[in-house]
CSV table of C-alpha atoms in Angstrom, one decimal:
chain,number,residue,atom,x,y,z
G,1,MET,CA,0.0,0.0,0.0
G,2,LEU,CA,1.4,3.4,-0.9
G,3,PRO,CA,1.9,5.9,1.9
G,4,LEU,CA,-0.1,9.0,2.0
G,5,VAL,CA,1.2,11.6,-0.4
G,6,THR,CA,1.2,15.1,1.1
G,7,LEU,CA,0.9,18.0,-1.2
G,8,LEU,CA,2.3,20.9,0.7
G,9,GLY,CA,2.7,24.3,-1.0
G,10,LEU,CA,1.3,22.8,-4.2
G,11,ALA,CA,1.0,25.1,-7.2
G,12,LEU,CA,-1.1,24.2,-10.2
G,13,THR,CA,-0.2,24.8,-13.8
G,14,ALA,CA,-1.4,28.2,-14.9
G,15,LEU,CA,-4.7,27.6,-16.8
G,16,SER,CA,-7.1,29.9,-18.7
G,17,ALA,CA,-7.4,32.9,-16.5
G,18,GLU,CA,-10.8,33.4,-15.0
G,19,ALA,CA,-12.6,31.6,-17.7
G,20,HIS,CA,-16.0,30.2,-16.9
G,21,ASP,CA,-18.6,28.3,-18.9
G,22,LEU,CA,-21.4,30.4,-20.3
G,23,SER,CA,-23.3,27.2,-20.7
G,24,THR,CA,-22.8,23.5,-20.5
G,25,GLN,CA,-24.9,21.0,-22.4
G,26,ALA,CA,-25.0,17.2,-22.1
G,27,THR,CA,-26.8,15.1,-24.6
G,28,VAL,CA,-27.0,11.7,-23.0
G,29,TYR,CA,-27.6,8.4,-24.8
G,30,SER,CA,-28.7,5.1,-23.3
G,31,ALA,CA,-25.5,3.4,-24.6
G,32,ASP,CA,-23.1,4.8,-22.0
G,33,HIS,CA,-22.2,7.9,-24.1
G,34,ALA,CA,-22.8,11.6,-23.9
G,35,LEU,CA,-22.1,14.5,-26.2
G,36,ILE,CA,-20.8,17.3,-24.1
G,37,ARG,CA,-20.8,21.0,-25.2
G,38,HIS,CA,-19.0,23.7,-23.3
G,39,LEU,CA,-19.4,27.4,-24.3
G,40,ARG,CA,-16.7,29.4,-22.5
G,41,ARG,CA,-15.7,33.1,-22.7
G,42,MET,CA,-12.0,33.4,-22.9
G,43,GLU,CA,-9.3,36.0,-23.5
G,44,LEU,CA,-6.9,34.9,-26.2
G,45,PRO,CA,-3.9,37.0,-27.2
G,46,GLN,CA,-3.4,37.8,-30.9
G,47,GLY,CA,-1.1,35.6,-32.8
G,48,GLU,CA,0.0,32.2,-31.7
G,49,SER,CA,-0.5,30.9,-28.2
G,50,THR,CA,-1.1,27.7,-26.1
G,51,VAL,CA,-4.6,27.5,-24.7
G,52,THR,CA,-5.5,25.4,-21.7
G,53,PHE,CA,-9.1,24.4,-21.2
G,54,PRO,CA,-9.7,22.6,-17.8
G,55,GLY,CA,-13.0,21.2,-16.6
G,56,VAL,CA,-13.6,18.5,-19.2
G,57,ALA,CA,-14.8,15.0,-18.7
G,58,ALA,CA,-12.2,12.4,-17.5
G,59,THR,CA,-13.6,9.9,-20.0
G,60,LEU,CA,-13.3,12.3,-23.0
G,61,ASP,CA,-12.7,10.7,-26.4
G,62,LEU,CA,-9.9,12.9,-27.9
G,63,SER,CA,-10.8,11.7,-31.5
G,64,SER,CA,-14.3,13.3,-31.1
G,65,VAL,CA,-13.1,16.8,-29.9
G,66,THR,CA,-13.9,19.9,-32.0
G,67,VAL,CA,-12.9,23.4,-31.0
G,68,ARG,CA,-14.1,26.6,-32.5
G,69,SER,CA,-14.8,30.2,-31.8
G,70,SER,CA,-18.5,30.9,-31.8
G,71,THR,CA,-17.7,34.6,-31.8
G,72,ASP,CA,-15.7,34.8,-35.0
G,73,PRO,CA,-14.7,31.3,-36.3
G,74,SER,CA,-13.0,32.8,-39.4
G,75,THR,CA,-10.3,34.5,-37.3
G,76,LEU,CA,-9.3,31.7,-34.9
G,77,THR,CA,-7.9,28.3,-35.7
G,78,ALA,CA,-7.1,25.5,-33.2
G,79,THR,CA,-4.5,22.8,-33.9
G,80,ASP,CA,-2.5,20.2,-32.0
G,81,THR,CA,-5.3,19.4,-29.5
G,82,ARG,CA,-4.1,17.3,-26.6
G,83,PHE,CA,-5.9,15.7,-23.7
G,84,HIS,CA,-4.3,15.6,-20.2
G,85,PRO,CA,-6.3,13.2,-18.0
G,86,GLY,CA,-5.2,14.8,-14.8
G,87,ILE,CA,-4.0,13.4,-11.5
G,88,THR,CA,-6.7,11.3,-9.8
G,89,THR,CA,-4.8,8.9,-7.5
G,90,PRO,CA,-1.5,8.9,-5.5
G,91,ALA,CA,-0.2,6.3,-8.0
G,92,ASN,CA,-0.9,8.6,-11.0
G,93,LEU,CA,0.7,11.5,-9.2
G,94,LEU,CA,3.9,9.5,-8.5
G,95,ASN,CA,4.0,8.4,-12.2
G,96,ALA,CA,3.9,12.0,-13.3
G,97,LEU,CA,6.7,12.9,-10.9
G,98,LYS,CA,9.3,10.5,-12.1
G,99,GLY,CA,12.6,12.3,-12.5
G,100,HIS,CA,11.5,15.1,-10.1
G,101,THR,CA,13.2,16.1,-6.9
G,102,LEU,CA,11.0,15.4,-3.9
G,103,ARG,CA,11.4,15.2,-0.1
G,104,VAL,CA,10.9,11.8,1.4
G,105,LEU,CA,9.9,11.3,5.0
G,106,LEU,CA,11.9,8.4,6.4
G,107,PRO,CA,12.1,6.8,9.9
G,108,ASP,CA,14.7,8.5,12.1
G,109,PRO,CA,17.4,5.9,12.7
G,110,THR,CA,17.9,7.1,16.3
G,111,THR,CA,14.3,7.6,17.2
G,112,PRO,CA,12.0,5.3,15.1
G,113,GLU,CA,8.8,7.0,16.1
G,114,ARG,CA,10.1,10.2,14.6
G,115,THR,CA,10.8,11.1,10.9
G,116,VAL,CA,13.5,12.8,9.0
G,117,SER,CA,13.1,14.6,5.7
G,118,ARG,CA,15.6,13.7,2.9
G,119,GLU,CA,15.8,15.2,-0.6
G,120,ALA,CA,15.6,12.5,-3.4
G,121,VAL,CA,14.9,12.1,-7.1
G,122,LEU,CA,12.0,9.7,-7.9
G,123,LEU,CA,13.5,7.1,-10.2
G,124,ALA,CA,10.5,4.7,-10.5
G,125,ASP,CA,6.9,4.7,-9.1
G,126,THR,CA,7.1,1.0,-8.1
G,127,THR,CA,5.8,-0.4,-4.8
G,128,PRO,CA,7.8,0.6,-2.9
G,129,PRO,CA,9.2,3.6,-5.0
G,130,ILE,CA,12.8,3.8,-6.0
G,131,PHE,CA,14.6,7.0,-4.9
G,132,GLN,CA,18.0,8.4,-5.9
G,133,MET,CA,19.5,10.1,-2.8
G,134,GLU,CA,22.8,11.9,-2.2
G,135,ASP,CA,24.4,8.8,-0.8
G,136,GLY,CA,22.9,6.2,-3.1
G,137,ILE,CA,19.7,4.5,-4.2
G,138,TYR,CA,17.0,3.9,-1.5
G,139,ILE,CA,14.3,1.3,-1.7
G,140,GLY,CA,12.4,0.7,1.6
G,141,GLU,CA,10.1,2.1,4.2
G,142,HIS,CA,9.0,5.7,4.0
G,143,ARG,CA,6.2,7.5,5.7
G,144,GLY,CA,5.3,10.1,3.2
G,145,ILE,CA,6.4,12.1,0.2
G,146,HIS,CA,6.5,15.9,0.4
G,147,ILE,CA,6.1,17.7,-3.0
G,148,PRO,CA,7.1,21.3,-2.3
G,149,GLN,CA,6.2,22.5,-5.8
G,150,ALA,CA,4.5,21.0,-8.9
G,151,ASN,CA,4.2,23.8,-11.4
G,152,SER,CA,4.4,21.4,-14.4
G,153,LEU,CA,1.5,19.1,-13.2
G,154,VAL,CA,-2.0,19.3,-14.6
G,155,LEU,CA,-4.2,17.9,-11.8
G,156,THR,CA,-7.6,17.9,-13.4
G,157,PRO,CA,-8.7,16.6,-16.9
G,158,THR,CA,-7.7,19.4,-19.3
G,159,LEU,CA,-7.6,20.0,-23.0
G,160,THR,CA,-4.8,22.1,-24.6
G,161,TRP,CA,-4.4,23.3,-28.1
G,162,GLN,CA,-2.3,25.7,-30.2
G,163,ALA,CA,-4.4,28.8,-31.2
G,164,LYS,CA,-3.8,31.2,-34.0
G,165,ASN,CA,-5.9,34.3,-33.4
G,166,LEU,CA,-6.1,36.9,-36.1
G,167,GLY,CA,-9.0,38.8,-34.6
G,168,SER,CA,-10.2,40.2,-31.3
G,169,SER,CA,-8.9,38.9,-28.0
G,170,HIS,CA,-12.5,38.2,-26.8
G,171,HIS,CA,-13.8,34.8,-27.9
G,172,ASP,CA,-16.7,32.6,-26.8
G,173,MET,CA,-15.1,29.2,-27.3
G,174,GLU,CA,-17.2,26.1,-28.1
G,175,VAL,CA,-15.7,22.8,-27.2
G,176,LEU,CA,-17.7,19.7,-28.2
G,177,TYR,CA,-16.7,16.0,-27.5
G,178,LEU,CA,-18.0,12.5,-26.7
G,179,ALA,CA,-17.5,11.1,-23.3
G,180,SER,CA,-18.2,7.6,-22.0
G,181,GLY,CA,-19.6,6.6,-18.6
G,182,MET,CA,-22.8,8.7,-18.8
G,183,ARG,CA,-26.1,7.0,-19.6
G,184,TRP,CA,-29.8,7.2,-18.9
G,185,SER,CA,-32.7,4.8,-18.6
G,186,MET,CA,-36.4,5.0,-18.5
G,187,ASP,CA,-38.5,3.9,-15.5
G,188,TYR,CA,-42.3,3.8,-15.6
G,189,SER,CA,-44.8,3.4,-12.8
G,190,LEU,CA,-48.3,2.2,-13.6
G,191,TYR,CA,-50.9,2.3,-10.8
G,192,LEU,CA,-53.9,0.2,-11.8
G,193,HIS,CA,-57.3,1.1,-10.7
G,194,ARG,CA,-59.5,-1.5,-9.0
G,195,ASP,CA,-61.1,-2.5,-12.3
G,196,ASP,CA,-57.6,-3.4,-13.7
G,197,THR,CA,-58.6,-1.8,-17.1
G,198,SER,CA,-57.2,1.7,-16.3
G,199,GLY,CA,-54.5,3.3,-14.3
G,200,GLU,CA,-52.1,6.2,-13.8
G,201,LEU,CA,-48.9,6.1,-15.7
G,202,THR,CA,-45.8,8.2,-15.0
G,203,GLY,CA,-42.3,8.1,-16.5
G,204,GLN,CA,-39.0,9.0,-14.9
G,205,ALA,CA,-35.6,9.3,-16.4
G,206,THR,CA,-32.7,8.0,-14.4
G,207,ILE,CA,-29.3,9.5,-15.3
G,208,THR,CA,-26.0,8.2,-14.2
G,209,ASN,CA,-22.8,10.3,-14.4
G,210,ASN,CA,-19.6,8.3,-14.3
G,211,ALA,CA,-17.9,10.5,-16.9
G,212,GLY,CA,-15.6,12.2,-14.4
G,213,LEU,CA,-17.2,15.6,-14.8
G,214,ASP,CA,-19.3,17.7,-12.4
G,215,LEU,CA,-22.2,19.1,-14.3
G,216,THR,CA,-23.5,22.3,-12.7
G,217,GLY,CA,-26.5,24.2,-14.2
G,218,ALA,CA,-26.2,22.1,-17.3
G,219,GLN,CA,-28.8,21.8,-20.0
G,220,LEU,CA,-29.7,18.1,-20.3
G,221,ARG,CA,-30.9,16.4,-23.4
G,222,LEU,CA,-31.9,12.7,-23.5
G,223,VAL,CA,-31.9,10.7,-26.7
G,224,ALA,CA,-34.3,7.8,-26.9
G,225,GLY,CA,-33.3,5.4,-29.7
G,226,ASP,CA,-30.5,3.1,-30.8
G,227,VAL,CA,-27.5,5.2,-32.0
G,228,ASP,CA,-24.4,3.5,-33.4
G,229,PHE,CA,-21.1,4.5,-31.9
G,230,ASP,CA,-18.0,3.4,-33.8
G,231,GLU,CA,-15.3,3.3,-31.2
G,232,GLY,CA,-12.6,3.2,-33.8
G,233,ALA,CA,-13.7,6.2,-35.8
G,234,SER,CA,-12.9,9.9,-35.7
G,235,HIS,CA,-15.9,12.1,-34.9
G,236,ASN,CA,-16.9,15.6,-35.8
G,237,TYR,CA,-20.0,17.0,-34.3
G,238,LEU,CA,-20.0,20.6,-35.3
G,239,ALA,CA,-23.3,20.0,-37.0
G,240,ALA,CA,-25.0,18.9,-33.8
G,241,PRO,CA,-28.1,20.9,-32.8
G,242,MET,CA,-27.5,24.0,-30.8
G,243,MET,CA,-28.9,24.5,-27.3
G,244,ALA,CA,-32.6,24.9,-27.0
G,245,ARG,CA,-34.2,28.1,-25.6
G,246,GLU,CA,-33.5,28.4,-21.9
G,247,ASP,CA,-37.0,29.7,-21.3
G,248,ALA,CA,-38.7,26.5,-22.6
G,249,PRO,CA,-41.7,26.1,-20.4
G,250,ARG,CA,-41.8,22.3,-20.3
G,251,ILE,CA,-39.9,19.2,-21.6
G,252,GLN,CA,-39.4,19.6,-25.3
G,253,ARG,CA,-39.6,16.5,-27.5
G,254,GLU,CA,-37.9,16.6,-31.0
G,255,GLU,CA,-37.8,13.9,-33.6
G,256,ILE,CA,-34.3,13.0,-34.8
G,257,SER,CA,-33.2,10.4,-37.3
G,258,SER,CA,-32.6,7.7,-34.7
G,259,GLY,CA,-35.6,8.3,-32.5
G,260,HIS,CA,-36.6,11.2,-30.2
G,261,MET,CA,-34.7,13.7,-28.1
G,262,TYR,CA,-36.1,15.2,-24.8
G,263,THR,CA,-34.8,18.5,-23.6
G,264,LEU,CA,-35.3,19.2,-19.9
G,265,PRO,CA,-36.8,22.7,-19.2
G,266,GLN,CA,-34.6,23.6,-16.2
G,267,PRO,CA,-30.8,23.4,-15.7
G,268,VAL,CA,-29.6,20.3,-13.8
G,269,ASP,CA,-26.8,19.6,-11.4
G,270,ILE,CA,-25.2,16.1,-11.5
G,271,ALA,CA,-22.0,15.6,-9.7
G,272,ALA,CA,-19.4,13.1,-10.9
G,273,ASN,CA,-20.4,9.5,-9.8
G,274,GLU,CA,-23.9,10.7,-9.0
G,275,THR,CA,-27.3,9.3,-10.2
G,276,VAL,CA,-30.4,11.5,-10.4
G,277,GLN,CA,-33.9,10.9,-11.4
G,278,VAL,CA,-36.0,13.5,-13.3
G,279,PRO,CA,-39.6,13.4,-14.5
G,280,LEU,CA,-40.0,12.9,-18.2
G,281,ILE,CA,-43.6,11.8,-18.8
G,282,ALA,CA,-46.2,13.6,-16.6
G,283,THR,CA,-48.9,11.5,-14.9
G,284,ARG,CA,-51.7,10.5,-17.2
G,285,THR,CA,-54.7,8.3,-17.0
G,286,ILE,CA,-54.5,5.4,-19.5
G,287,HIS,CA,-56.7,2.5,-20.5
G,288,VAL,CA,-55.0,-1.0,-20.5
G,289,GLU,CA,-56.1,-4.5,-21.5
G,290,PRO,CA,-55.5,-7.2,-18.9
G,291,TYR,CA,-55.5,-10.8,-20.1
G,292,LEU,CA,-53.9,-14.2,-19.6
G,293,ALA,CA,-51.6,-15.9,-22.2
G,294,ALA,CA,-50.5,-19.4,-22.7
G,295,ALA,CA,-48.4,-20.8,-25.6
G,296,ASN,CA,-47.7,-24.4,-26.3
G,297,ASP,CA,-45.8,-26.5,-28.7
G,298,ALA,CA,-48.7,-28.5,-30.1
G,299,MET,CA,-46.9,-30.5,-32.9
G,300,PRO,CA,-48.1,-34.2,-33.1
G,301,GLN,CA,-45.8,-36.4,-31.1
G,302,ARG,CA,-45.7,-40.1,-30.3
G,303,TRP,CA,-48.8,-40.8,-28.2
G,304,SER,CA,-48.6,-40.3,-24.4
G,305,GLY,CA,-51.5,-40.3,-22.0
G,306,ALA,CA,-49.7,-38.1,-19.4
G,307,THR,CA,-51.4,-34.9,-18.3
G,308,THR,CA,-49.3,-31.8,-17.9
G,309,THR,CA,-50.5,-28.9,-15.7
G,310,PHE,CA,-49.5,-25.3,-16.0
G,311,HIS,CA,-50.6,-21.7,-15.3
G,312,PRO,CA,-51.0,-19.1,-17.9
G,313,ARG,CA,-49.0,-15.8,-17.8
G,314,THR,CA,-50.6,-12.7,-16.4
G,315,MET,CA,-50.3,-10.0,-19.0
G,316,ILE,CA,-51.2,-6.3,-19.7
G,317,ARG,CA,-51.5,-4.9,-23.2
G,318,LEU,CA,-50.9,-1.2,-23.8
G,319,HIS,CA,-52.2,0.3,-27.0
G,320,ASN,CA,-50.2,3.5,-27.6
G,321,ARG,CA,-53.0,5.6,-28.9
G,322,ALA,CA,-54.4,9.0,-27.9
G,323,ALA,CA,-57.9,7.4,-27.4
G,324,ASN,CA,-56.3,5.3,-24.6
G,325,GLY,CA,-54.7,8.3,-22.9
G,326,LEU,CA,-51.3,7.8,-24.6
G,327,GLY,CA,-50.4,8.6,-28.2
G,328,ILE,CA,-46.8,9.6,-27.4
G,329,PRO,CA,-43.5,7.9,-28.1
G,330,LEU,CA,-42.6,5.6,-25.2
G,331,PRO,CA,-38.8,5.1,-24.7
G,332,GLN,CA,-37.5,1.7,-23.8
G,333,GLY,CA,-37.6,1.1,-20.1
G,334,THR,CA,-38.8,-0.8,-17.1
G,335,VAL,CA,-42.5,-0.7,-16.2
G,336,ARG,CA,-43.4,-1.4,-12.6
G,337,VAL,CA,-47.1,-2.2,-12.2
G,338,TYR,CA,-48.9,-1.6,-8.9
G,339,GLY,CA,-52.4,-2.6,-7.7
G,340,GLU,CA,-54.7,-1.0,-5.2
G,341,THR,CA,-55.6,-2.7,-1.9
G,342,GLU,CA,-57.3,-1.5,1.2
G,343,SER,CA,-54.0,-1.0,3.0
G,344,GLY,CA,-52.1,0.6,0.1
G,345,PRO,CA,-50.4,-0.2,-3.2
G,346,VAL,CA,-48.8,-3.6,-3.9
G,347,LEU,CA,-46.3,-4.5,-6.6
G,348,LEU,CA,-47.9,-6.8,-9.2
G,349,GLY,CA,-44.8,-7.2,-11.4
G,350,GLU,CA,-42.3,-5.5,-13.6
G,351,ASN,CA,-41.3,-5.9,-17.1
G,352,THR,CA,-39.3,-4.1,-19.8
G,353,ILE,CA,-40.8,-2.6,-22.9
G,354,GLY,CA,-38.9,-1.8,-26.1
G,355,HIS,CA,-39.1,1.6,-27.9
G,356,THR,CA,-42.8,1.9,-28.6
G,357,PRO,CA,-43.9,4.5,-31.2
G,358,VAL,CA,-47.3,6.0,-31.5
G,359,ASP,CA,-50.0,3.5,-32.6
G,360,ALA,CA,-47.8,0.5,-31.6
G,361,GLU,CA,-48.5,-2.0,-28.9
G,362,ALA,CA,-46.5,-3.0,-25.8
G,363,ARG,CA,-47.1,-6.1,-23.7
G,364,LEU,CA,-46.2,-6.5,-20.1
G,365,ARG,CA,-45.7,-9.9,-18.5
G,366,LEU,CA,-46.4,-9.6,-14.7
G,367,GLY,CA,-46.1,-13.3,-13.7
G,368,GLU,CA,-48.2,-16.4,-13.7
G,369,SER,CA,-51.8,-16.6,-12.7
G,370,PHE,CA,-52.3,-18.3,-9.4
G,371,ASP,CA,-56.0,-19.2,-9.8
G,372,VAL,CA,-56.2,-20.2,-13.4
G,373,VAL,CA,-54.9,-23.7,-14.2
G,374,ILE,CA,-54.7,-25.5,-17.6
G,375,GLU,CA,-54.5,-29.3,-17.8
G,376,ARG,CA,-53.3,-30.6,-21.2
G,377,ARG,CA,-53.2,-34.2,-22.5
G,378,MET,CA,-53.2,-36.0,-25.8
G,379,LEU,CA,-56.2,-38.1,-26.5
G,380,ASP,CA,-55.1,-39.8,-29.7
G,381,TYR,CA,-52.0,-40.1,-32.0
G,382,GLN,CA,-51.8,-41.6,-35.5
G,383,GLU,CA,-48.8,-41.7,-37.8
G,384,LEU,CA,-49.7,-40.8,-41.4
G,385,GLY,CA,-46.3,-41.4,-43.0
G,386,ARG,CA,-42.6,-40.8,-42.5
G,387,ASN,CA,-43.0,-37.1,-41.8
G,388,ALA,CA,-46.8,-36.8,-41.1
G,389,ALA,CA,-49.0,-37.4,-38.1
G,390,ARG,CA,-52.3,-36.6,-36.6
G,391,CYS,CA,-53.2,-36.1,-33.0
G,392,THR,CA,-56.0,-34.9,-30.8
G,393,TRP,CA,-55.4,-32.5,-27.9
G,394,GLU,CA,-57.7,-31.8,-24.9
G,395,LEU,CA,-57.2,-28.8,-22.6
G,396,ARG,CA,-59.2,-28.5,-19.4
G,397,ILE,CA,-59.2,-24.9,-18.1
G,398,HIS,CA,-60.1,-24.0,-14.5
G,399,ASN,CA,-60.8,-20.4,-13.4
G,400,ALA,CA,-60.9,-20.3,-9.6
G,401,LYS,CA,-61.0,-16.5,-9.5
G,402,SER,CA,-64.2,-14.7,-8.6
G,403,THR,CA,-64.2,-12.6,-11.8
G,404,PRO,CA,-64.2,-13.6,-15.5
G,405,GLN,CA,-60.7,-13.9,-17.1
G,406,ARG,CA,-59.7,-13.5,-20.7
G,407,LEU,CA,-57.3,-16.0,-22.1
G,408,GLU,CA,-55.3,-16.0,-25.3
G,409,LEU,CA,-54.3,-19.6,-26.1
G,410,SER,CA,-51.6,-19.9,-28.7
G,411,GLU,CA,-50.9,-23.4,-30.2
G,412,ARG,CA,-47.7,-23.6,-32.3
G,413,PHE,CA,-46.9,-26.0,-35.1
G,414,ARG,CA,-44.3,-26.5,-37.8
G,415,GLY,CA,-44.5,-27.4,-41.5
G,416,ASP,CA,-47.9,-27.8,-43.3
G,417,TRP,CA,-50.6,-28.1,-40.7
G,418,SER,CA,-54.4,-27.9,-40.3
G,419,ILE,CA,-56.8,-28.0,-37.4
G,420,GLN,CA,-59.8,-30.3,-37.7
G,421,ALA,CA,-63.0,-30.6,-35.6
G,422,PRO,CA,-62.2,-27.9,-33.0
G,423,SER,CA,-64.5,-27.4,-30.1
G,424,HIS,CA,-63.9,-23.7,-30.2
G,425,PRO,CA,-63.0,-21.4,-33.2
G,426,PHE,CA,-59.3,-20.9,-33.7
G,427,ALA,CA,-57.8,-18.1,-35.8
G,428,GLN,CA,-54.6,-18.5,-37.7
G,429,GLN,CA,-52.2,-15.9,-36.2
G,430,ASP,CA,-49.3,-16.6,-38.5
G,431,SER,CA,-47.7,-19.5,-40.4
G,432,ARG,CA,-46.9,-21.4,-37.2
G,433,THR,CA,-49.6,-20.3,-34.7
G,434,ALA,CA,-53.3,-20.9,-34.1
G,435,LEU,CA,-54.9,-18.5,-31.6
G,436,LEU,CA,-57.9,-19.1,-29.5
G,437,ASP,CA,-59.5,-16.2,-27.6
G,438,LEU,CA,-61.5,-17.3,-24.6
G,439,THR,CA,-63.5,-15.6,-21.8
G,440,LEU,CA,-63.4,-17.8,-18.8
G,441,ALA,CA,-66.3,-17.4,-16.4
G,442,PRO,CA,-65.6,-18.5,-12.7
G,443,THR,CA,-65.9,-22.3,-12.8
G,444,PRO,CA,-66.1,-24.9,-10.1
G,445,THR,CA,-63.3,-27.5,-10.0
G,446,ASP,CA,-65.5,-30.2,-11.5
G,447,ALA,CA,-66.8,-28.0,-14.4
G,448,PRO,CA,-63.8,-26.7,-16.4
G,449,VAL,CA,-63.9,-25.2,-19.8
G,450,VAL,CA,-62.9,-28.0,-22.2
G,451,VAL,CA,-61.1,-27.3,-25.5
G,452,ARG,CA,-60.6,-30.1,-27.9
G,453,TYR,CA,-59.2,-30.3,-31.4
G,454,THR,CA,-57.3,-32.5,-33.9
G,455,VAL,CA,-54.3,-31.3,-35.8
G,456,GLU,CA,-52.8,-32.9,-38.9
G,457,ALA,CA,-49.2,-31.9,-39.7
G,458,ARG,CA,-46.7,-32.7,-42.4
G,459,TRP,CA,-43.1,-31.7,-42.1
């Protein structure tokens, strides 16, 4: 373990004098990336100079950096842009100080509980470090390292570039870059009413900042959609949209090529390594469709009289239409569904929905039905050839709940198939699925709903 590094009398590298961001904008994607835009007023001398720009993200991708003057881009050029990640740990600091003269605190040979200070040159930042002292090389116990001066060190993530200024010394500099470690996700809460056919839906955005940058008073934009990031490519984002109006009264949604972008109406503070949650979709009353679903592989198979018992899945279908209280793009996210009880809400289940555009459908699986049971068995099996067979299925469905339940029963086949003599009307859903839509009244144990059909298949 490295001893504590004490920084006494430390002096930082001189950086851009009294320069502050006029604005900071973070466009956050769900894929652990963010597009950061700083707009900073700076005093730049005419002619050529080296510009330092501290306060950037520690996870900055140098290949994505663009620098320009938004005041007069025609009079200022920036070249030779470099990224200095800064000093974040004692190990990083020692690595940066190799070859420097330091003072090492060593145990006093005469009084071990005391220390003596010796001047030394740091040769290697190994564990323990290797020091060149006046009387030879020292490797061993030390109780601290005193750094009296560190003018050449850049302690925070910083960009530098060579500027050629042919115009005024006053410039509002725009710096744009990609950073990793920042992401957002969508979380929905759906509180069902007692009838289970309507409820209150809200949407919250959860933003995680592991980019190594404190965002203070930043404008936040969230992109919903799948955006490709080529980690090996160079980036240029000067064409990115400019900041939205600061007086926007509410969350602004804008269509972009890859999906939708949400601009939050108020500046947001997110410290490094912090996670915050902000409202994105205001509470609205929506209509939902509860139902049960069961899917089975119903291909004819060698006869067996065994009965299998299973429970259908408990489902909710959301039709994203204005008539149902929605009609807005729903970003991919986790939906937590709650039900009402006399003593308060109870979690019924949670599920993830994909990006759901207007007029599309989302289905939520909450679990398995406790009170609805399906018994399935084969009544008959007959081979019709090498790759052909016929069988008869029987399903006995029990609804022990006190209310009617709607069941969507999907029977799946392969090859060329047909259903014969069904007890209930099936509809062909696709080339492999026959769908039966049933409304199950409450039934006693000895009076189940019986579904029977014969299927003939060739494959």
